[in-house]
Amino acid sequence: MSVLTGENIRGKLTDRFVRVIQHLNRLMYSGRLDELKKLELNAHHINTLVLLDYYGPSRMGTLASHLGSKLSHTSNIVDHLVGKGYLRRGSDPNDRRVVICELTNRGRKATEQFIHIATLRANKVAEKWDIEQFESVVESLELLWRAEKEVQSSVVSSRLQNKPLDKV
């Protein structure tokens, strides 16, 4: 007979949590794939637009870091988005070698359109819950959001202190 320890329970809950998050990501993206095709974008493109919408104008290196890709790959993504009129490139007035990317009005509208579809889908899901269930879900997601902010703060802090990420 197997005895469940706190560590076993945490591991099982972590597995369930990760599966739920992955499933939610798939659900939120799958309903919007047709929209991406209409906009002539792929997941890399929309991730870049969403990042720039969230963080504002950013350096190419910063974009690559957030996207988890190499600078050359990010450059190809940006080239496509500039060609479609979704982004514009500029240079940093303090260092002309640094490339700054920012959304154009067309890029902002495409991002808003993409996010709007997720909002519609979330509203449809929310209609399925009674008030108590809905409140519980919202409180849980807010808890997740706060925890993620804390993790982000730890990551930024450790980068400033040059600590390895696995020590955070």
XYZ file of C-alpha atoms in Angstrom:
168
model
C 0.000 0.000 0.000
C 1.375 3.378 -1.026
C 1.413 6.207 1.475
C 0.872 9.670 0.026
C 3.334 12.155 1.426
C 3.135 15.917 1.068
C 5.792 15.660 -1.633
C 3.786 13.041 -3.582
C 0.631 15.112 -3.332
C 2.470 18.252 -4.470
C 3.950 16.349 -7.414
C 0.546 15.025 -8.493
C -1.033 18.458 -8.111
C 1.819 20.017 -10.093
C 1.249 17.518 -12.907
C -2.485 18.304 -12.932
C -1.798 22.062 -12.841
C 0.623 21.869 -15.781
C -1.831 19.755 -17.817
C -4.646 22.237 -17.149
C -2.487 25.246 -18.127
C -1.330 23.500 -21.321
C -4.917 22.593 -22.196
C -6.113 26.158 -21.562
C -3.348 27.513 -23.779
C -4.361 25.136 -26.565
C -8.019 26.083 -26.187
C -7.320 29.801 -26.234
C -5.081 29.530 -29.309
C -6.998 26.906 -31.292
C -10.067 29.084 -31.566
C -7.946 31.838 -33.034
C -5.929 29.956 -35.653
C -8.308 31.015 -38.430
C -7.840 34.613 -37.339
C -4.053 34.216 -37.603
C -4.413 32.895 -41.150
C -6.567 35.889 -42.128
C -3.902 38.211 -40.741
C -1.139 36.188 -42.497
C 0.500 35.487 -39.146
C 1.737 32.451 -37.254
C 2.186 31.845 -33.522
C 5.683 33.409 -33.508
C 4.329 36.534 -35.171
C 1.391 36.975 -32.811
C 3.571 36.308 -29.754
C 5.848 39.114 -30.909
C 2.920 41.487 -31.427
C 1.437 40.635 -28.041
C 4.807 41.195 -26.340
C 5.194 44.592 -27.954
C 1.610 45.476 -27.081
C 2.282 44.556 -23.442
C 5.804 45.958 -22.973
C 5.837 48.739 -25.556
C 8.717 49.464 -27.941
C 11.550 47.009 -27.310
C 15.054 46.178 -28.443
C 15.541 43.198 -30.719
C 17.621 41.447 -28.054
C 14.874 41.927 -25.473
C 12.288 40.490 -27.865
C 14.501 37.481 -28.581
C 14.960 36.907 -24.867
C 11.215 37.096 -24.127
C 10.417 34.825 -27.065
C 13.115 32.361 -26.070
C 14.628 32.467 -29.539
C 17.869 33.448 -31.180
C 18.369 36.985 -32.432
C 18.513 35.761 -36.055
C 15.136 34.017 -35.729
C 13.611 37.088 -34.074
C 15.032 39.199 -36.885
C 13.214 37.019 -39.444
C 9.968 37.364 -37.495
C 10.370 41.138 -37.309
C 11.222 41.321 -41.032
C 7.913 39.600 -41.840
C 5.937 41.848 -39.489
C 7.563 45.001 -40.872
C 6.806 43.799 -44.412
C 3.122 43.310 -43.503
C 2.967 46.747 -41.881
C 2.447 45.444 -38.323
C 5.739 46.762 -36.935
C 8.210 49.508 -37.556
C 11.897 49.465 -36.779
C 13.769 52.395 -35.400
C 17.064 53.046 -33.757
C 17.884 54.129 -30.242
C 18.803 57.833 -30.294
C 21.565 57.080 -27.759
C 23.035 54.178 -29.736
C 22.234 53.988 -33.457
C 23.383 50.339 -33.562
C 20.454 49.278 -31.355
C 17.247 48.349 -33.201
C 13.973 49.244 -31.483
C 10.742 47.599 -32.645
C 7.285 49.022 -32.085
C 3.742 48.304 -33.175
C 2.159 50.319 -35.949
C -1.548 51.168 -35.795
C -2.178 48.140 -38.017
C -0.184 45.932 -35.630
C -2.075 47.274 -32.630
C -5.421 46.596 -34.334
C -4.368 43.051 -35.299
C -3.286 42.360 -31.720
C -6.543 43.744 -30.328
C -8.517 41.638 -32.806
C -6.616 38.503 -31.800
C -7.107 39.195 -28.074
C -10.790 40.024 -28.635
C -11.424 36.488 -29.902
C -9.913 35.068 -26.688
C -12.123 37.430 -24.697
C -15.242 36.212 -26.492
C -14.267 32.608 -25.840
C -13.560 33.311 -22.154
C -16.969 34.990 -21.816
C -18.687 31.922 -23.292
C -16.905 29.653 -20.823
C -17.763 31.966 -17.910
C -21.457 31.691 -18.760
C -21.322 27.989 -17.799
C -20.609 28.695 -14.106
C -22.889 29.776 -11.309
C -21.730 32.793 -9.274
C -19.951 30.722 -6.602
C -18.028 28.687 -9.185
C -17.217 31.826 -11.151
C -15.902 33.632 -8.079
C -13.783 30.609 -7.140
C -12.261 30.424 -10.626
C -11.526 34.158 -10.719
C -9.919 34.101 -7.257
C -7.780 31.110 -8.273
C -6.632 32.815 -11.460
C -5.831 36.008 -9.547
C -3.756 33.912 -7.153
C -1.949 32.418 -10.153
C -1.352 35.900 -11.560
C 0.114 37.182 -8.272
C 2.363 34.124 -7.976
C 3.605 34.613 -11.544
C 4.422 38.259 -10.778
C 6.451 37.107 -7.768
C 8.311 34.567 -9.910
C 9.031 37.266 -12.521
C 10.344 39.600 -9.814
C 12.626 36.842 -8.531
C 13.936 36.149 -12.031
C 14.638 39.835 -12.703
C 16.249 40.253 -9.289
C 18.506 37.233 -9.772
C 19.537 38.440 -13.239
C 20.525 41.782 -11.732
C 22.553 39.920 -9.099
C 23.947 37.463 -11.719
C 22.559 34.434 -9.878
C 21.790 31.255 -11.834
C 18.036 30.855 -12.431
C 17.940 27.437 -10.783
C 18.882 29.119 -7.484
C 15.803 31.392 -7.571
